[in-house]
JSON list of C-alpha atoms in Angstrom, two decimals:
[
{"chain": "S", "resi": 1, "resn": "UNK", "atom": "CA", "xyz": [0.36, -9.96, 14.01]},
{"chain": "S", "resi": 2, "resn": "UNK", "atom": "CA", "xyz": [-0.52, -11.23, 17.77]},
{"chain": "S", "resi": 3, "resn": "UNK", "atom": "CA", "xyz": [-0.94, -14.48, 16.73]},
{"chain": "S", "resi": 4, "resn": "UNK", "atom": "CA", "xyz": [1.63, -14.92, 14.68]},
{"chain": "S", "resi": 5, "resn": "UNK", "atom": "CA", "xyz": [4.00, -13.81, 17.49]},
{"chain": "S", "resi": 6, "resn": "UNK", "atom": "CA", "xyz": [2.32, -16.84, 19.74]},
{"chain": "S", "resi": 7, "resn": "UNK", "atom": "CA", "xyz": [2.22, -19.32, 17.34]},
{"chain": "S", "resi": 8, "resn": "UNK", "atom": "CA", "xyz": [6.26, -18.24, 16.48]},
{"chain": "S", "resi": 9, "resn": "UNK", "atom": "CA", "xyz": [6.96, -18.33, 20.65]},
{"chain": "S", "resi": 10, "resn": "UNK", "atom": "CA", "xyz": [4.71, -21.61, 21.41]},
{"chain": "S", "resi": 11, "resn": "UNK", "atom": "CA", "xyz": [6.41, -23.66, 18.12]},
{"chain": "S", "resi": 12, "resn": "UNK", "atom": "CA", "xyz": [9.99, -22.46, 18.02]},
{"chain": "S", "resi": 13, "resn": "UNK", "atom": "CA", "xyz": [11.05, -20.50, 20.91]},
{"chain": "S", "resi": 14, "resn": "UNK", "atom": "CA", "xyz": [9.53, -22.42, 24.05]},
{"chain": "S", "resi": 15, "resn": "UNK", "atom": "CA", "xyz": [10.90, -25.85, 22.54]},
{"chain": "S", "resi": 16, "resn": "UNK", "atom": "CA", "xyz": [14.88, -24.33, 21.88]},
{"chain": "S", "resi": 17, "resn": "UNK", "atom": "CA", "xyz": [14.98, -22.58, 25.32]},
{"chain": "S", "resi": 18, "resn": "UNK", "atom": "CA", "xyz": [13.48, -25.98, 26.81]},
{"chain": "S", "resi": 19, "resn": "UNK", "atom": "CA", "xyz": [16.79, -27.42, 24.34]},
{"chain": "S", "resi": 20, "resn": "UNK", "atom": "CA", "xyz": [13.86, -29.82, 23.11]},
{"chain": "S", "resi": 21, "resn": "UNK", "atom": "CA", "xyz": [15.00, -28.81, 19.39]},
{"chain": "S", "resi": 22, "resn": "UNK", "atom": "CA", "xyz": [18.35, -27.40, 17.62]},
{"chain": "S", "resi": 23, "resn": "UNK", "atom": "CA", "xyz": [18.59, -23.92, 16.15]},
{"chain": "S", "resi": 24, "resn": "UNK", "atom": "CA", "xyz": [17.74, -25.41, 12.80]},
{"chain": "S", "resi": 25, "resn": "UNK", "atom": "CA", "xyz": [14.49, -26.80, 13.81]},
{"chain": "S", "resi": 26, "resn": "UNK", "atom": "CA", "xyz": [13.64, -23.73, 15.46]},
{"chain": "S", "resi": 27, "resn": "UNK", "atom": "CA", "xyz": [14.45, -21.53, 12.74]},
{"chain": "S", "resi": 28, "resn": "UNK", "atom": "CA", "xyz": [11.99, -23.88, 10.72]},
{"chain": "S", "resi": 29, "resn": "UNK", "atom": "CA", "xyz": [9.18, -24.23, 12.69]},
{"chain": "S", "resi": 30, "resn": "UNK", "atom": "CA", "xyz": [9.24, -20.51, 13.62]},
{"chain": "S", "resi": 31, "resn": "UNK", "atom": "CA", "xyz": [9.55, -19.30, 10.53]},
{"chain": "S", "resi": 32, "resn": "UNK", "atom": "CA", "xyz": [6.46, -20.38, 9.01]},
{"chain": "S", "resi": 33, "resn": "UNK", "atom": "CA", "xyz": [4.04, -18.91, 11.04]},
{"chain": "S", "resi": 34, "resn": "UNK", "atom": "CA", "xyz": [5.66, -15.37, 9.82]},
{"chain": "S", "resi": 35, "resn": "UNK", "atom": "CA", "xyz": [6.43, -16.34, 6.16]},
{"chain": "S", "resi": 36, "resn": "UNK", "atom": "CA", "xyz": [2.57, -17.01, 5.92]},
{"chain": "S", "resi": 37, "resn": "UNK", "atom": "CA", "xyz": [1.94, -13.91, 6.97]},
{"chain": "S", "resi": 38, "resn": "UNK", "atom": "CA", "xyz": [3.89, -12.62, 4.71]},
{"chain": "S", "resi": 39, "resn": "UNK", "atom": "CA", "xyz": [2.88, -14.40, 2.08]},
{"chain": "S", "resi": 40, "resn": "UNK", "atom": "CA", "xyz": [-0.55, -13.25, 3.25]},
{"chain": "S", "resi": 41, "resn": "UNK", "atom": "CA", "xyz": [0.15, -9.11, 3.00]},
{"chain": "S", "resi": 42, "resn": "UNK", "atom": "CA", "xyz": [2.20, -9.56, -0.32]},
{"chain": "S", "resi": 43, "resn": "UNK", "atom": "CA", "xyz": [0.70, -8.67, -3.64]},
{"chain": "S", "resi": 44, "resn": "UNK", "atom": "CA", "xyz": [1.87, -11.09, -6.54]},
{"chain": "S", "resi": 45, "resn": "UNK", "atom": "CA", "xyz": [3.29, -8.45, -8.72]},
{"chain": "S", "resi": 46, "resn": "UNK", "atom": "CA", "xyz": [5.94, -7.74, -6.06]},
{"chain": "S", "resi": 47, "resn": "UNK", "atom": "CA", "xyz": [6.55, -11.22, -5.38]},
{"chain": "S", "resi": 48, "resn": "UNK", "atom": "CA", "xyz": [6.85, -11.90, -9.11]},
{"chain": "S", "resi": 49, "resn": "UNK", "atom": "CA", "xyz": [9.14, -9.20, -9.43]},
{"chain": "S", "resi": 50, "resn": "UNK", "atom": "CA", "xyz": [11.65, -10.70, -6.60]},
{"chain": "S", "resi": 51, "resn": "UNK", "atom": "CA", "xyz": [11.25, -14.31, -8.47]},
{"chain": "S", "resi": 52, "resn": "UNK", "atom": "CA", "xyz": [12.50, -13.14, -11.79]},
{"chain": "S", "resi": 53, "resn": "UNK", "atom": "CA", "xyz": [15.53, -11.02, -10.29]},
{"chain": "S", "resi": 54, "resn": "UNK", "atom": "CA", "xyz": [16.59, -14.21, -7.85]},
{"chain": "S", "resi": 55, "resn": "UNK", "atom": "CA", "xyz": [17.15, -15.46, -11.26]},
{"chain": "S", "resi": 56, "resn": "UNK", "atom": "CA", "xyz": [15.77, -18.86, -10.28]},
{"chain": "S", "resi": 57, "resn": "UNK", "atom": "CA", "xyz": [12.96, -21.23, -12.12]},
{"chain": "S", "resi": 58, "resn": "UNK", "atom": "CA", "xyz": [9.84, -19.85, -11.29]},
{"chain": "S", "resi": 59, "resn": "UNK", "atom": "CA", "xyz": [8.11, -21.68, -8.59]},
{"chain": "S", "resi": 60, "resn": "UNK", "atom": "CA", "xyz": [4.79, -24.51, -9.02]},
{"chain": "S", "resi": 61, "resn": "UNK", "atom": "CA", "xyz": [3.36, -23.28, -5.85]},
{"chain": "S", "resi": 62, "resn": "UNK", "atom": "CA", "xyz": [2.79, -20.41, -3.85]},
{"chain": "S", "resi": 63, "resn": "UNK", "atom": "CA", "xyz": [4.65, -22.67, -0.56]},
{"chain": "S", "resi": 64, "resn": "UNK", "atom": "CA", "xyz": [7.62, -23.05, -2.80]},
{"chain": "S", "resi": 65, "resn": "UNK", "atom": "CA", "xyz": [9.03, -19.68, -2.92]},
{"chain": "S", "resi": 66, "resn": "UNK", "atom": "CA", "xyz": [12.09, -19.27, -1.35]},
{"chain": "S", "resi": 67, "resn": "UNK", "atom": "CA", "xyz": [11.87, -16.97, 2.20]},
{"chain": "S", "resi": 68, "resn": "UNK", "atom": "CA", "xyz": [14.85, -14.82, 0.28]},
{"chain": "S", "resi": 69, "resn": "UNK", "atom": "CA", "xyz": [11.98, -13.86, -2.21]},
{"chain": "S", "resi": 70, "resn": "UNK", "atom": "CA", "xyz": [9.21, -13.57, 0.15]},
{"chain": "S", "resi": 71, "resn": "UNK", "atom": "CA", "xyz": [10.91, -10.89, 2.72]},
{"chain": "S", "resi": 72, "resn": "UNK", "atom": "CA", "xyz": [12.01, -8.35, 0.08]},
{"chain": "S", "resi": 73, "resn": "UNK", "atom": "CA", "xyz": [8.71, -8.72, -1.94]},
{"chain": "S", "resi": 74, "resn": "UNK", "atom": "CA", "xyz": [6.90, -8.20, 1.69]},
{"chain": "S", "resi": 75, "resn": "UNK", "atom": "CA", "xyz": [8.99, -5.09, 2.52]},
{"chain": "S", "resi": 76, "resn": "UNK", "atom": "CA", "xyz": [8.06, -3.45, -1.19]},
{"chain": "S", "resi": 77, "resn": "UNK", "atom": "CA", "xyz": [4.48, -3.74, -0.39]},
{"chain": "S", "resi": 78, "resn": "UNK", "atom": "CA", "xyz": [4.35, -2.53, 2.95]},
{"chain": "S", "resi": 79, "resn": "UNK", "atom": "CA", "xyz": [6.56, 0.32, 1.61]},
{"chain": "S", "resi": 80, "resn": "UNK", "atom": "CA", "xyz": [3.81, 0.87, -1.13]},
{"chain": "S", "resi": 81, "resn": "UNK", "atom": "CA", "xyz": [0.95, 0.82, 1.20]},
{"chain": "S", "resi": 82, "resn": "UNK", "atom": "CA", "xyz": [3.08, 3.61, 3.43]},
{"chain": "S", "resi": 83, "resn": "UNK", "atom": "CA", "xyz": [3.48, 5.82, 0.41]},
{"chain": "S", "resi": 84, "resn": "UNK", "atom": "CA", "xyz": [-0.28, 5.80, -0.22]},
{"chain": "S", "resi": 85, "resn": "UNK", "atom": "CA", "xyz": [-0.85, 6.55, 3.20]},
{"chain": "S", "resi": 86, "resn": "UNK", "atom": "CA", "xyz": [1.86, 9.19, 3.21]},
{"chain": "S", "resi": 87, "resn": "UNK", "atom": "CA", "xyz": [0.22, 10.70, 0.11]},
{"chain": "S", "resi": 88, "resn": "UNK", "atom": "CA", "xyz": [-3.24, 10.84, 0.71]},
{"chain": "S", "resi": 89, "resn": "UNK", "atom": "CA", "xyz": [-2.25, 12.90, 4.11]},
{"chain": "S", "resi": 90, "resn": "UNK", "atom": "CA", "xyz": [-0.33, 15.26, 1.93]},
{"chain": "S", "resi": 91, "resn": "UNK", "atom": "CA", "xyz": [-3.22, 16.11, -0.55]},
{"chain": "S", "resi": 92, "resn": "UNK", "atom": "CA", "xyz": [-5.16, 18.34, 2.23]},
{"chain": "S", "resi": 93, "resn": "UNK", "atom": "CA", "xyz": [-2.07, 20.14, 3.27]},
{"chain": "S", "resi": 94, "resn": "UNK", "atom": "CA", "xyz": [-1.00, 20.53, -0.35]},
{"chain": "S", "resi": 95, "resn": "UNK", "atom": "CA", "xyz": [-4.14, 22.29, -0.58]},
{"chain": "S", "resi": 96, "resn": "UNK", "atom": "CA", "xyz": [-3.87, 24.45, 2.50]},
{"chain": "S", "resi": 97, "resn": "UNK", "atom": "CA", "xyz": [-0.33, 25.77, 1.89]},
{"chain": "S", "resi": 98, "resn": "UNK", "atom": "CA", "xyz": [-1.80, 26.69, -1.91]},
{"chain": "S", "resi": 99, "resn": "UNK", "atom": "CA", "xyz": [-4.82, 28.52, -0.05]},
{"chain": "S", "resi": 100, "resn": "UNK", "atom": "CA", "xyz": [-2.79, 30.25, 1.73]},
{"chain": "S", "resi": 101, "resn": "UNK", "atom": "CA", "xyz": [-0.23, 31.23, -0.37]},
{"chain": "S", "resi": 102, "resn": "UNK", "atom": "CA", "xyz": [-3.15, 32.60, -3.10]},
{"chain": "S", "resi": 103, "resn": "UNK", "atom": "CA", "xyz": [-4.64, 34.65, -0.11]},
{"chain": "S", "resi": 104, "resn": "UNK", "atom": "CA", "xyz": [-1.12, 36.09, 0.89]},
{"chain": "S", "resi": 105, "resn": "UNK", "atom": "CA", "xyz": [-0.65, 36.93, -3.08]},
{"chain": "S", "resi": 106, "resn": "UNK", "atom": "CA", "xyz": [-3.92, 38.63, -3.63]},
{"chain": "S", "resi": 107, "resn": "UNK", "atom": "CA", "xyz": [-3.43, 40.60, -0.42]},
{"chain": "S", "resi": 108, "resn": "UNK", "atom": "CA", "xyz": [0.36, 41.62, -1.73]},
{"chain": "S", "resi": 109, "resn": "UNK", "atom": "CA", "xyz": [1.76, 39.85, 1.21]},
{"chain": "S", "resi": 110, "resn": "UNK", "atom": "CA", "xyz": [4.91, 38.50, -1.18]},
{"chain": "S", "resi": 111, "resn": "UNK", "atom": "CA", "xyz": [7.93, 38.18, 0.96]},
{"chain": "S", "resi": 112, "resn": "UNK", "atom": "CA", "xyz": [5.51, 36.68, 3.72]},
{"chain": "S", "resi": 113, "resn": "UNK", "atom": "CA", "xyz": [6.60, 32.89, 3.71]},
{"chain": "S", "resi": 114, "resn": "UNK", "atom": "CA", "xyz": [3.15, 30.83, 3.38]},
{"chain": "S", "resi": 115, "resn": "UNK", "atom": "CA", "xyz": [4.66, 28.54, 5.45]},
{"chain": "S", "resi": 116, "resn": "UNK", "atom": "CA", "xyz": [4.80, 30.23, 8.70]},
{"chain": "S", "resi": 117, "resn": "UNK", "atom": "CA", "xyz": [1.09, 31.22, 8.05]},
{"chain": "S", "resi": 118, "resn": "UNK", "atom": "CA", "xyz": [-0.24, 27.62, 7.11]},
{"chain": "S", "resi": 119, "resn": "UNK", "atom": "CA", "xyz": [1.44, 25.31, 9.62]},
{"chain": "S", "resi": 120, "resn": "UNK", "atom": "CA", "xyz": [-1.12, 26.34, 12.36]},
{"chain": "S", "resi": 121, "resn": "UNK", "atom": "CA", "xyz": [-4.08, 25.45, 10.07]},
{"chain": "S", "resi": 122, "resn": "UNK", "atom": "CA", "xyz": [-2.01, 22.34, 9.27]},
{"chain": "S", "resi": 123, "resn": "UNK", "atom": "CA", "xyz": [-1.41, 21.30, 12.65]},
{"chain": "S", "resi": 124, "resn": "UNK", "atom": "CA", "xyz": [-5.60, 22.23, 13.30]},
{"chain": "S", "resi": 125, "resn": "UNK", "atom": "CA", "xyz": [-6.89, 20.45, 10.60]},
{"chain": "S", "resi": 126, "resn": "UNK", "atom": "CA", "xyz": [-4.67, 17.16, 11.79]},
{"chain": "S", "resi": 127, "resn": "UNK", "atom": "CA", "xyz": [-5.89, 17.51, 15.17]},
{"chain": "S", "resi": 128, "resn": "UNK", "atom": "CA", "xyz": [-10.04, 17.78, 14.66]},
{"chain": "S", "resi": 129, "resn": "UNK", "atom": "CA", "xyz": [-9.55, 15.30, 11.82]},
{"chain": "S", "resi": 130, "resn": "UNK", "atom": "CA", "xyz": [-7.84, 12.95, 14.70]},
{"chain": "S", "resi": 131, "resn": "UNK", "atom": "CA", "xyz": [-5.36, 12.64, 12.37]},
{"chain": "S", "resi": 132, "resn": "UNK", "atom": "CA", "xyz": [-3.38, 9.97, 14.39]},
{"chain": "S", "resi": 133, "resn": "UNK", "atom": "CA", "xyz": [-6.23, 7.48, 14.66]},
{"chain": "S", "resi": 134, "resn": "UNK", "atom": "CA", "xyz": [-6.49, 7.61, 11.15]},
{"chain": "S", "resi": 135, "resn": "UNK", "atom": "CA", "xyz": [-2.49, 7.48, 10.36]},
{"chain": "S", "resi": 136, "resn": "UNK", "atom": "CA", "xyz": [-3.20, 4.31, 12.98]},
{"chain": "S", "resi": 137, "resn": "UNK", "atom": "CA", "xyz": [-6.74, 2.65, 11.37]},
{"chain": "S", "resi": 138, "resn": "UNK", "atom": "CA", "xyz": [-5.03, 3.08, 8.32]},
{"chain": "S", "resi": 139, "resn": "UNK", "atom": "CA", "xyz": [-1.99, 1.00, 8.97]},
{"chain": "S", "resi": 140, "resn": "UNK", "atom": "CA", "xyz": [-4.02, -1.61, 10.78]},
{"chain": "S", "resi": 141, "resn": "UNK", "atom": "CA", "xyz": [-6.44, -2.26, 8.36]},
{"chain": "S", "resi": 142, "resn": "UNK", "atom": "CA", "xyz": [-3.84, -2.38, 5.51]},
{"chain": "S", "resi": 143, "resn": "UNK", "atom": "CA", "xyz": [-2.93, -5.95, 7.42]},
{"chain": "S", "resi": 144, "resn": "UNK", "atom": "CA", "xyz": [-6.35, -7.41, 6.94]}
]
């Protein structure tokens, strides 16, 4: 995203605060760099599905869809790619909390919340797994 931000400062916002273009120009030339990027990250079934609800003629190329399109149908896939994440963290301390709670049954341990008892291992298991660098690698390489 580092170069996008560059190319976005160097093309549109160094030129309007030297008043060497109007707002319009800037808005043009600086939105490029990001709707590429977009355009980039987007999978076509999302930006299909923003086409046929704009209720306009579908485009002939990819450089022809409007920027209206291309933001929503951006923000669906990145919320996709965060629910996948989100999930596949869940899935180990799904199965913790069901460990736990089928030790505390077969000891007769009922009114004992599972819970209480499984957040430590939850919070252990995040920590030697480094969980944050791979919340992090995760997010970075869903941009490549």
């Amino acid at each position: 995203m580092a170069p996008v931000g560059e190319a976005v400062y160097s093309q549109a916002v160094q030129p309007l605060l030297a008043e060497q273009i109007s707002y319009e120009e800037a808005w043009t030339k600086g939105i490029q760099p990001i709707r590429a990027f977009m355009l980039k990250q987007v999978r076509d079934k999302d930006l299909e599905l923003f086409i046929d609800l704009s209720k306009r003629p579908k485009p002939a190329t990819i450089d022809e869809v409007p920027i209206h399109v291309v933001i929503p149908a951006y923000i669906l896939s990145e919320l996709r790619i965060a629910f996948q994440i989100g999930f596949l963290i869940y899935i180990p301390f799904l199965i913790i909390d069901m460990v736990v709670a089928s030790i505390l049954m077969s000891m007769g341990m009922m009114l004992l919340p599972p819970a209480m008892i499984s957040l430590p291992f939850k919070l252990i298991l995040f920590v030697l797994a480094d969980g944050w660098n791979l919340v992090i690698g995760s997010l970075v390489k869903s941009f490549q």
